[in-house]
Short mmCIF file of C-alpha atoms and ligand atoms in Angstrom, two decimals:
data_model
loop_
_atom_site.label_atom_id
_atom_site.label_comp_id
_atom_site.label_asym_id
_atom_site.label_seq_id
_atom_site.Cartn_x
_atom_site.Cartn_y
_atom_site.Cartn_z
CA MET Z 1 3.11 41.90 5.44
CA THR Z 2 2.85 38.37 3.57
CA VAL Z 3 -0.66 38.26 4.72
CA PHE Z 4 -1.47 40.63 2.04
CA PHE Z 5 -0.05 38.49 -0.57
CA ASN Z 6 -1.86 35.43 0.63
CA ILE Z 7 -4.18 34.28 -2.20
CA LYS Z 8 -6.62 32.94 0.13
CA PHE Z 9 -7.56 36.13 1.77
CA VAL Z 10 -7.68 37.96 -1.65
CA PHE Z 11 -9.77 35.16 -2.66
CA ILE Z 12 -12.05 35.46 0.32
CA LEU Z 13 -12.24 39.20 -0.15
CA LEU Z 14 -13.25 39.01 -3.68
CA CYS Z 15 -15.87 36.39 -2.82
CA ALA Z 16 -17.11 38.70 -0.03
CA PHE Z 17 -17.58 41.66 -2.47
CA TYR Z 18 -19.30 39.22 -5.09
CA TYR Z 19 -21.52 38.03 -2.80
CA PHE Z 20 -22.62 41.14 -0.94
CA LYS Z 21 -23.32 42.56 -4.52
CA GLN Z 22 -25.84 39.61 -4.85
CA ILE Z 23 -27.66 39.43 -1.65
CA ASN Z 24 -29.90 42.42 -2.42
CA ALA Z 25 -31.07 40.55 -5.65
CA GLN Z 26 -31.73 37.29 -3.70
CA GLU Z 27 -34.65 36.30 -1.54
CA ASN Z 28 -33.22 35.14 1.75
CA LEU Z 29 -34.77 32.16 3.60
CA HIS Z 30 -36.37 33.68 6.37
CA PHE Z 31 -36.36 32.02 9.97
CA ILE Z 32 -40.19 32.01 10.57
CA ASP Z 33 -40.99 30.31 7.09
CA ILE Z 34 -38.42 27.67 7.76
CA VAL Z 35 -39.27 26.91 11.27
CA LYS Z 36 -42.90 26.77 10.48
CA SER Z 37 -42.08 24.46 7.32
CA HIS Z 38 -40.97 22.08 10.25
CA GLY Z 39 -44.28 22.10 11.97
CA TYR Z 40 -43.17 24.31 15.12
CA PRO Z 41 -45.54 27.24 16.20
CA THR Z 42 -44.10 30.79 15.63
CA GLU Z 43 -44.63 34.53 16.56
CA VAL Z 44 -43.11 37.53 15.54
CA TYR Z 45 -42.95 40.83 17.86
CA GLU Z 46 -41.38 44.12 17.03
CA VAL Z 47 -39.59 45.91 19.83
CA GLU Z 48 -38.71 49.60 19.97
CA THR Z 49 -35.62 50.69 21.55
CA GLU Z 50 -35.34 53.93 23.54
CA ASP Z 51 -33.35 55.35 20.77
CA GLY Z 52 -35.99 54.42 18.08
CA TYR Z 53 -34.49 51.30 16.47
CA LEU Z 54 -37.11 48.60 15.85
CA LEU Z 55 -36.17 44.99 16.11
CA ASP Z 56 -38.05 41.98 14.93
CA ILE Z 57 -37.99 39.17 17.49
CA PHE Z 58 -38.95 35.86 16.71
CA ARG Z 59 -40.54 33.42 19.07
CA VAL Z 60 -41.15 29.62 19.24
CA PRO Z 61 -43.03 29.15 22.25
CA PHE Z 62 -43.10 25.45 22.55
CA GLY Z 63 -42.02 22.31 20.72
CA ARG Z 64 -43.46 20.44 17.54
CA ASN Z 65 -45.27 17.84 19.55
CA SER Z 66 -46.68 19.58 22.51
CA THR Z 67 -50.00 21.67 22.40
CA THR Z 68 -49.42 23.93 25.25
CA LYS Z 69 -46.67 25.69 26.72
CA VAL Z 70 -44.93 23.90 29.66
CA PRO Z 71 -45.73 26.10 32.57
CA ASN Z 72 -43.18 27.89 34.98
CA ARG Z 73 -40.55 27.50 32.55
CA TYR Z 74 -38.01 30.50 32.11
CA PRO Z 75 -38.05 31.89 28.66
CA LEU Z 76 -34.88 31.50 26.70
CA LEU Z 77 -33.26 34.22 24.57
CA LEU Z 78 -30.89 33.40 21.67
CA ALA Z 79 -28.34 36.06 20.39
CA HIS Z 80 -26.34 35.74 17.22
CA GLY Z 81 -22.88 36.57 16.40
CA LEU Z 82 -21.39 39.65 14.20
CA MET Z 83 -23.06 39.51 10.50
CA GLY Z 84 -25.53 36.68 11.95
CA SER Z 85 -28.95 36.86 12.61
CA ALA Z 86 -31.53 34.64 14.18
CA GLU Z 87 -31.20 32.41 11.14
CA ASN Z 88 -27.83 31.35 13.00
CA PHE Z 89 -29.83 28.97 15.26
CA ILE Z 90 -31.86 26.94 13.03
CA ILE Z 91 -28.90 25.76 10.71
CA GLY Z 92 -28.53 22.26 11.68
CA GLY Z 93 -32.37 21.77 11.39
CA PRO Z 94 -34.82 20.15 13.96
CA THR Z 95 -32.53 17.43 15.27
CA LYS Z 96 -29.61 19.80 16.15
CA ALA Z 97 -30.22 23.46 15.93
CA LEU Z 98 -30.86 24.92 19.40
CA THR Z 99 -34.32 26.81 18.23
CA TYR Z 100 -35.76 23.49 17.79
CA VAL Z 101 -34.10 21.20 20.29
CA LEU Z 102 -34.81 23.82 23.17
CA ALA Z 103 -38.37 24.28 22.02
CA ASP Z 104 -38.87 20.52 21.91
CA HIS Z 105 -37.38 20.39 25.68
CA GLY Z 106 -40.26 22.54 26.66
CA TYR Z 107 -38.42 25.90 26.61
CA ASP Z 108 -40.03 29.12 25.13
CA VAL Z 109 -37.46 30.30 22.76
CA TRP Z 110 -36.98 33.77 21.66
CA ALA Z 111 -34.53 34.52 18.94
CA PHE Z 112 -33.03 38.01 19.00
CA ASN Z 113 -32.11 40.34 15.74
CA ALA Z 114 -29.78 43.25 16.50
CA ARG Z 115 -30.21 46.49 14.83
CA GLY Z 116 -28.68 46.56 11.52
CA THR Z 117 -29.38 42.81 10.61
CA TRP Z 118 -31.85 42.65 7.43
CA HIS Z 119 -34.83 41.76 9.96
CA SER Z 120 -34.11 44.72 12.31
CA ARG Z 121 -33.09 47.41 9.50
CA LYS Z 122 -35.60 49.98 10.51
CA HIS Z 123 -35.88 52.98 12.86
CA ARG Z 124 -38.85 55.10 14.01
CA THR Z 125 -37.47 58.00 12.14
CA LEU Z 126 -34.37 57.34 10.19
CA ASP Z 127 -34.06 55.55 6.99
CA PRO Z 128 -31.16 53.15 6.69
CA ASP Z 129 -30.79 53.70 2.90
CA ILE Z 130 -31.38 57.68 3.35
CA ASP Z 131 -30.03 58.54 6.72
CA MET Z 132 -27.26 56.46 6.45
CA ARG Z 133 -24.76 58.27 8.69
CA GLU Z 134 -27.17 58.61 11.49
CA PHE Z 135 -28.87 55.27 11.31
CA TRP Z 136 -25.61 53.39 11.16
CA ARG Z 137 -23.66 55.03 13.68
CA PHE Z 138 -23.56 52.65 16.48
CA THR Z 139 -21.52 49.66 17.35
CA TRP Z 140 -22.12 46.54 19.48
CA HIS Z 141 -22.24 48.93 22.48
CA GLU Z 142 -25.50 50.45 21.40
CA ILE Z 143 -26.88 46.83 20.66
CA GLY Z 144 -25.66 46.02 24.14
CA TYR Z 145 -27.04 49.29 25.82
CA TYR Z 146 -30.44 49.56 24.07
CA ASP Z 147 -31.34 46.36 22.18
CA ILE Z 148 -30.57 43.71 24.68
CA PRO Z 149 -32.40 45.59 27.82
CA ALA Z 150 -35.35 46.40 25.51
CA THR Z 151 -35.95 42.92 24.35
CA ILE Z 152 -35.35 41.51 27.77
CA ASP Z 153 -38.21 43.63 29.03
CA PHE Z 154 -40.27 42.77 26.24
CA ILE Z 155 -40.03 39.12 26.76
CA LEU Z 156 -40.50 39.45 30.75
CA ASN Z 157 -43.45 41.49 29.90
CA VAL Z 158 -45.00 39.17 27.49
CA THR Z 159 -44.48 35.91 29.31
CA ASN Z 160 -45.17 37.28 32.93
CA ALA Z 161 -41.73 35.82 33.92
CA ALA Z 162 -39.35 37.42 36.24
CA LYS Z 163 -36.19 35.95 34.71
CA LEU Z 164 -34.88 34.42 31.25
CA HIS Z 165 -32.11 32.15 30.42
CA TYR Z 166 -29.81 33.77 27.68
CA ILE Z 167 -27.46 31.94 25.40
CA GLY Z 168 -25.16 34.00 23.02
CA HIS Z 169 -22.55 33.27 20.49
CA SER Z 170 -19.74 35.47 19.85
CA GLN Z 171 -20.96 39.24 19.52
CA GLY Z 172 -24.06 37.65 21.29
CA THR Z 173 -21.86 37.40 24.25
CA THR Z 174 -20.37 40.94 23.82
CA VAL Z 175 -23.66 42.57 23.83
CA PHE Z 176 -24.66 40.62 26.86
CA PHE Z 177 -21.54 41.76 28.92
CA VAL Z 178 -22.04 45.35 27.69
CA ALA Z 179 -25.74 45.10 28.88
CA MET Z 180 -24.85 43.70 32.41
CA SER Z 181 -22.07 45.87 32.91
CA GLU Z 182 -23.63 49.19 31.63
CA ARG Z 183 -27.08 48.51 33.16
CA PRO Z 184 -26.30 46.27 36.01
CA GLU Z 185 -30.00 46.26 37.29
CA TYR Z 186 -30.66 43.78 34.30
CA ASN Z 187 -28.41 41.02 36.29
CA SER Z 188 -31.49 40.10 38.47
CA LYS Z 189 -33.62 39.29 35.20
CA ILE Z 190 -30.97 36.68 34.12
CA ASN Z 191 -31.48 33.13 35.44
CA VAL Z 192 -28.13 31.92 33.78
CA MET Z 193 -26.35 33.17 30.72
CA ILE Z 194 -24.40 30.62 28.49
CA GLY Z 195 -21.66 32.27 26.42
CA MET Z 196 -20.25 30.30 23.42
CA GLY Z 197 -16.80 31.77 21.98
CA PRO Z 198 -17.14 34.66 24.55
CA SER Z 199 -15.93 37.70 23.03
CA ALA Z 200 -14.60 40.42 25.33
CA LEU Z 201 -10.89 39.98 25.62
CA LEU Z 202 -9.26 39.67 22.49
CA SER Z 203 -5.59 40.32 22.69
CA HIS Z 204 -4.39 36.78 21.84
CA ILE Z 205 -6.53 36.53 18.53
CA LYS Z 206 -4.99 34.07 16.05
CA GLN Z 207 -6.86 35.08 12.74
CA PRO Z 208 -4.00 36.67 10.89
CA PHE Z 209 -5.82 39.37 8.59
CA LEU Z 210 -7.83 40.51 11.46
CA LYS Z 211 -4.60 40.88 13.73
CA PHE Z 212 -2.88 42.56 11.01
CA MET Z 213 -5.80 45.09 10.27
CA ALA Z 214 -6.66 45.69 13.85
CA PRO Z 215 -4.17 48.69 14.57
CA MET Z 216 -5.38 50.37 11.58
CA PHE Z 217 -8.86 50.64 13.11
CA LYS Z 218 -8.92 54.28 13.13
CA TYR Z 219 -7.63 54.92 9.68
CA LEU Z 220 -9.97 52.22 8.40
CA GLN Z 221 -12.79 54.32 10.04
CA ASN Z 222 -11.73 57.45 8.50
CA LEU Z 223 -11.43 55.59 4.97
CA ALA Z 224 -15.21 54.02 5.28
CA GLU Z 225 -16.58 57.36 6.59
CA SER Z 226 -14.93 59.18 3.51
CA LEU Z 227 -16.40 56.69 1.13
CA LYS Z 228 -19.73 56.79 3.11
CA VAL Z 229 -19.54 53.11 3.79
CA TYR Z 230 -21.47 52.72 7.12
CA GLU Z 231 -23.00 49.25 6.61
CA MET Z 232 -20.86 46.27 6.52
CA ILE Z 233 -22.31 45.24 3.36
CA PRO Z 234 -20.49 47.62 0.90
CA LYS Z 235 -22.91 47.42 -2.04
CA ASN Z 236 -21.51 50.50 -3.64
CA LEU Z 237 -17.92 49.35 -3.76
CA LEU Z 238 -16.35 47.52 -6.60
CA SER Z 239 -19.63 47.39 -8.83
CA ASN Z 240 -17.70 46.44 -11.92
CA ASP Z 241 -18.18 43.29 -13.92
CA ALA Z 242 -14.65 42.46 -13.84
CA VAL Z 243 -14.40 41.83 -10.26
CA ARG Z 244 -17.58 39.88 -10.25
CA LEU Z 245 -16.21 37.45 -13.13
CA LEU Z 246 -12.94 37.03 -11.21
CA ALA Z 247 -14.79 36.17 -7.84
CA ASN Z 248 -17.13 34.01 -10.02
CA SER Z 249 -14.46 32.17 -11.48
CA PHE Z 250 -13.13 31.33 -7.81
CA CYS Z 251 -16.86 30.88 -6.49
CA ASP Z 252 -17.63 28.16 -8.74
CA GLU Z 253 -15.58 25.78 -7.08
CA LYS Z 254 -16.32 22.63 -5.02
CA PRO Z 255 -18.66 23.05 -2.10
CA PRO Z 256 -16.07 24.28 0.59
CA ALA Z 257 -14.99 26.91 -1.76
CA ARG Z 258 -18.44 27.90 -2.16
CA ALA Z 259 -19.09 28.08 1.45
CA LEU Z 260 -16.65 30.67 1.72
CA CYS Z 261 -18.15 32.68 -0.76
CA SER Z 262 -21.10 32.64 0.60
CA ASN Z 263 -20.25 33.86 3.83
CA ALA Z 264 -16.84 35.41 3.82
CA LEU Z 265 -16.88 37.06 7.22
CA ALA Z 266 -18.09 34.09 8.90
CA ALA Z 267 -15.39 31.90 7.17
CA MET Z 268 -12.75 34.18 8.28
CA ALA Z 269 -14.05 33.78 11.88
CA GLY Z 270 -12.74 29.98 11.42
CA PHE Z 271 -14.58 26.68 11.07
CA THR Z 272 -13.67 23.12 10.78
CA GLU Z 273 -14.25 21.60 7.34
CA GLU Z 274 -14.72 18.08 8.70
CA GLN Z 275 -17.87 19.35 10.74
CA LEU Z 276 -19.50 21.01 7.63
CA ASP Z 277 -21.79 18.87 5.47
CA PRO Z 278 -22.96 19.72 2.00
CA ASP Z 279 -26.52 20.39 3.03
CA THR Z 280 -25.41 22.74 5.57
CA ILE Z 281 -23.47 24.52 3.11
CA ASN Z 282 -26.19 25.05 0.94
CA PHE Z 283 -28.27 26.27 3.98
CA ILE Z 284 -25.67 28.72 4.96
CA VAL Z 285 -25.66 30.12 1.29
CA SER Z 286 -29.30 30.58 1.20
CA ILE Z 287 -29.52 32.49 4.57
CA GLY Z 288 -26.83 34.65 3.73
CA PRO Z 289 -25.05 37.27 6.03
CA GLY Z 290 -27.14 39.06 8.56
CA GLY Z 291 -25.93 42.71 8.15
CA ALA Z 292 -24.03 45.07 10.68
CA SER Z 293 -22.59 48.46 10.85
CA VAL Z 294 -18.96 48.96 10.03
CA TYR Z 295 -18.23 50.22 13.69
CA GLN Z 296 -19.16 46.79 15.00
CA GLY Z 297 -15.99 45.45 12.98
CA LEU Z 298 -13.98 48.64 14.08
CA HIS Z 299 -14.88 48.21 17.74
CA TYR Z 300 -13.60 44.65 17.83
CA ALA Z 301 -10.58 45.73 16.00
CA GLN Z 302 -10.14 48.23 18.89
CA LEU Z 303 -10.39 45.28 21.61
CA VAL Z 304 -7.72 43.34 19.56
CA GLN Z 305 -5.45 46.30 19.77
CA THR Z 306 -6.04 47.40 23.05
CA GLY Z 307 -6.46 43.95 24.74
CA LYS Z 308 -9.09 45.66 26.98
CA PHE Z 309 -12.83 45.42 27.10
CA MET Z 310 -13.76 49.15 26.71
CA ASN Z 311 -16.10 51.57 24.85
CA TYR Z 312 -15.57 52.86 21.36
CA ASP Z 313 -12.77 55.38 20.57
CA TRP Z 314 -14.78 58.04 18.48
CA GLY Z 315 -12.25 60.55 18.87
CA PRO Z 316 -11.22 63.12 21.52
CA LYS Z 317 -13.87 65.45 20.74
CA GLU Z 318 -16.89 62.88 20.69
CA ASN Z 319 -15.20 61.05 23.45
CA LYS Z 320 -15.56 64.04 25.77
CA LYS Z 321 -19.38 64.42 24.87
CA ARG Z 322 -20.04 60.82 25.39
CA TYR Z 323 -17.90 59.72 28.26
CA ASN Z 324 -16.50 63.10 29.85
CA SER Z 325 -13.06 61.90 29.20
CA SER Z 326 -11.03 62.18 25.94
CA THR Z 327 -10.45 58.63 26.27
CA PRO Z 328 -12.99 55.56 26.18
CA PRO Z 329 -13.63 54.00 29.57
CA GLU Z 330 -13.63 50.28 30.23
CA TYR Z 331 -16.63 48.34 30.82
CA ASN Z 332 -16.58 47.29 34.49
CA PHE Z 333 -16.72 43.62 34.75
CA SER Z 334 -17.64 43.83 38.49
CA ASN Z 335 -20.98 44.72 37.70
CA ILE Z 336 -21.56 41.53 35.79
CA ILE Z 337 -22.87 39.43 38.62
CA CYS Z 338 -25.38 36.96 37.22
CA PRO Z 339 -24.37 33.21 36.76
CA ILE Z 340 -22.40 32.78 33.69
CA SER Z 341 -21.22 29.66 31.90
CA LEU Z 342 -18.64 29.90 29.22
CA MET Z 343 -17.79 27.54 26.31
CA TYR Z 344 -14.94 27.86 23.99
CA GLY Z 345 -13.20 25.89 21.31
CA LYS Z 346 -9.66 24.73 21.23
CA GLU Z 347 -8.89 25.91 17.78
CA ASP Z 348 -11.04 29.01 17.78
CA ILE Z 349 -8.93 31.55 15.63
CA LEU Z 350 -10.63 34.54 17.12
CA ILE Z 351 -11.30 33.65 20.81
CA ALA Z 352 -8.00 32.04 22.35
CA GLU Z 353 -7.88 30.05 25.28
CA GLU Z 354 -5.79 32.40 27.02
CA ASP Z 355 -8.39 35.25 26.72
CA VAL Z 356 -11.33 32.96 27.98
CA ILE Z 357 -9.29 31.73 31.01
CA GLU Z 358 -8.57 35.70 31.67
CA LEU Z 359 -12.14 36.34 31.16
CA ALA Z 360 -13.52 33.86 33.49
CA THR Z 361 -11.06 35.44 36.21
CA ARG Z 362 -12.47 38.93 35.69
CA LEU Z 363 -16.04 37.79 35.85
CA PRO Z 364 -17.32 37.63 39.44
CA ASN Z 365 -19.93 34.71 39.04
CA VAL Z 366 -18.48 32.29 36.45
CA ILE Z 367 -20.07 28.90 37.25
CA ASP Z 368 -18.22 26.72 34.73
CA VAL Z 369 -15.80 27.00 31.81
CA TYR Z 370 -16.36 24.39 29.23
CA LYS Z 371 -13.68 23.75 26.55
CA VAL Z 372 -15.41 21.64 23.68
CA PRO Z 373 -13.79 18.10 23.81
CA TYR Z 374 -13.06 18.13 20.02
CA GLU Z 375 -9.38 18.92 18.93
CA HIS Z 376 -10.32 21.30 16.06
CA TRP Z 377 -13.29 23.08 17.33
CA SER Z 378 -13.36 26.83 16.03
CA HIS Z 379 -15.42 29.88 16.19
CA MET Z 380 -18.35 29.15 13.74
CA ASP Z 381 -18.60 25.46 14.57
CA PHE Z 382 -20.85 26.52 17.36
CA VAL Z 383 -23.39 27.44 14.73
CA TRP Z 384 -23.11 24.93 12.19
CA ALA Z 385 -21.15 22.11 13.10
CA LYS Z 386 -22.15 18.31 12.33
CA ASP Z 387 -21.58 17.41 16.02
CA VAL Z 388 -23.25 20.23 17.73
CA GLY Z 389 -25.91 17.66 19.51
CA LYS Z 390 -22.93 15.70 21.11
CA TYR Z 391 -20.52 18.71 21.90
CA ILE Z 392 -22.67 21.70 22.39
CA ASN Z 393 -26.20 20.95 23.39
CA LYS Z 394 -25.72 18.41 25.65
CA HIS Z 395 -23.58 20.74 27.71
CA ILE Z 396 -26.15 23.38 27.32
CA PHE Z 397 -28.81 21.11 28.83
CA ARG Z 398 -26.66 20.15 31.62
CA VAL Z 399 -26.40 23.90 32.56
CA LEU Z 400 -29.77 24.72 32.14
CA ARG Z 401 -31.27 21.83 34.17
CA LYS Z 402 -29.20 22.98 37.22
CA PHE Z 403 -31.23 26.51 36.75
CA ASN Z 404 -34.73 25.42 36.04
C1 LIG W 1 -42.97 14.89 16.79
O1 LIG W 1 -43.55 15.26 15.64
C2 LIG W 1 -42.94 14.88 14.36
C3 LIG W 1 -43.63 15.40 13.16
O2 LIG W 1 -44.98 15.71 13.47
C4 LIG W 1 -42.83 13.21 14.34
O3 LIG W 1 -42.15 12.99 13.18
C5 LIG W 1 -41.98 12.82 15.58
O4 LIG W 1 -42.04 11.26 15.36
C6 LIG W 1 -42.70 13.32 16.77
N1 LIG W 1 -41.80 12.91 17.89
C7 LIG W 1 -42.26 12.73 19.10
C8 LIG W 1 -41.31 12.09 20.08
O5 LIG W 1 -43.46 12.43 19.34
C1 LIG W 2 -46.29 45.59 28.90
O1 LIG W 2 -47.38 45.15 28.16
C2 LIG W 2 -48.51 45.64 28.32
C3 LIG W 2 -49.77 45.23 27.66
O2 LIG W 2 -49.22 44.34 26.56
C4 LIG W 2 -48.08 47.15 27.75
O3 LIG W 2 -49.33 48.05 27.97
C5 LIG W 2 -46.96 47.74 28.59
O4 LIG W 2 -46.77 49.15 27.94
C6 LIG W 2 -45.93 46.87 28.64
N1 LIG W 2 -44.70 47.15 29.53
C7 LIG W 2 -43.54 47.20 28.97
C8 LIG W 2 -42.43 47.79 30.00
O5 LIG W 2 -43.24 46.91 28.02
C1 LIG W 3 -16.40 64.96 34.16
O1 LIG W 3 -15.09 64.90 34.62
C2 LIG W 3 -14.69 65.84 35.65
C3 LIG W 3 -13.26 65.57 35.72
O2 LIG W 3 -12.78 64.31 35.56
C4 LIG W 3 -15.58 65.80 36.84
O3 LIG W 3 -15.27 66.70 37.68
C5 LIG W 3 -17.07 66.11 36.20
O4 LIG W 3 -17.80 65.94 37.66
C6 LIG W 3 -17.48 65.09 35.39
N1 LIG W 3 -18.73 65.52 34.77
C7 LIG W 3 -19.83 64.62 34.97
C8 LIG W 3 -21.02 65.22 34.16
O5 LIG W 3 -19.78 63.65 35.27
C1 LIG W 4 -16.91 48.76 39.22
O1 LIG W 4 -17.96 48.24 39.72
C2 LIG W 4 -17.80 47.90 41.14
C3 LIG W 4 -19.02 47.05 41.91
O2 LIG W 4 -20.05 47.10 40.97
C4 LIG W 4 -17.60 49.05 41.88
O3 LIG W 4 -17.19 48.85 43.25
C5 LIG W 4 -16.37 49.98 41.31
O4 LIG W 4 -15.93 50.93 41.82
C6 LIG W 4 -16.39 49.99 39.89
N1 LIG W 4 -15.07 50.42 39.26
C7 LIG W 4 -14.84 51.33 38.49
C8 LIG W 4 -13.74 51.53 37.85
O5 LIG W 4 -15.70 52.21 38.18
#
């Protein structure tokens, strides 16, 4: 119970509401503009999923100093975490961020934007602001089942390649596991998958707030639905100036506190302060959170509570319709047969070492499990840490080289 009175969490939540109110007013920095400004080639494609969602997918086909694409390379797909977007992969700039360094090493880089992120907040027939209940009724299950396969097919079609490399962070790994388990025919389209902070088994999660909230996910779903909050940016909530003022007085703190305000959910996911420099903080503030459905968070809560990697529990009636069973089925790890390399942080407060080890035993084709050799590596450090070059990129290149 004490967790509710913990001032830090109250503060983070206030900052979240404050910030979410702001983001519609502010122009977010865009992946394409930033990447272009550094002299890299860029392309934007729109992918339509079987269920009508329209996704913007970004491509950096080659590096800054090459004029032609290196032939016979597999294209490479980057998939962001919950509340993130393609921008997660440009935070460290050309010397460190994966988009740039991979392109500079001759990879044809594609960056995914899941349905519901600000780049992919669109649908053939549904309007996200009018048909709210229908548009936002998805978890990361649908991202894995529809968005990832559609994106893979699209990339392979454009590039004429038979397979691609896949690198995911957090939810970017969850949706991959869903895709490969539910549509096993896609395994043959993957050359190698690298999963940072792999998120499927969550029973040993350490984040105290999420651990505390998880058992209430059914109640939270009812609450969200009765308030008609379907998008994980509750812009209709707490609109009064008092909250804003209060949050403001916290948020004008020194840089680390400001970083918390800018992306409260990311902050709750855990990061190492020594690994975050001031320029990076400003950048994170300017890109803002990517956007998501509330059901994505609820589905994770269900994984925490059950300790199982399973479909979302929509309630007995809807489960029966969807799954032909009143309880949701587990995803079948045995179907995920493509080569997988897992990376995890010792102090990741969401993805515990025990869960990664367990996951590695369930997945049939894990080629390597890498524990980041840094004492305090946490969940968001994969995205924005100062030392990703040394601790992350080097290892990624080691794995990719084996599969070229
Ligand atoms: C690549 O291009 C950038 C900017 O044009 C330049 O600063 C850099 O020195 C070049 N690097 C190499 C290895 O040629
Ligand atoms: C592949 O691309 C071609 C030409 O751009 C297009 O006509 C076709 O529908 C695409 N196929 C798939 C499966 O996307
Ligand atoms: C639904 O489940 C029942 C019993 O578990 C089974 O007999 C039936 O074949 C299933 N129907 C479909 C469409 O899978
Ligand atoms: C899981 O998949 C494997 C192989 O793909 C299959 O043999 C097994 O029966 C499946 N398990 C369940 C519970 O469906």
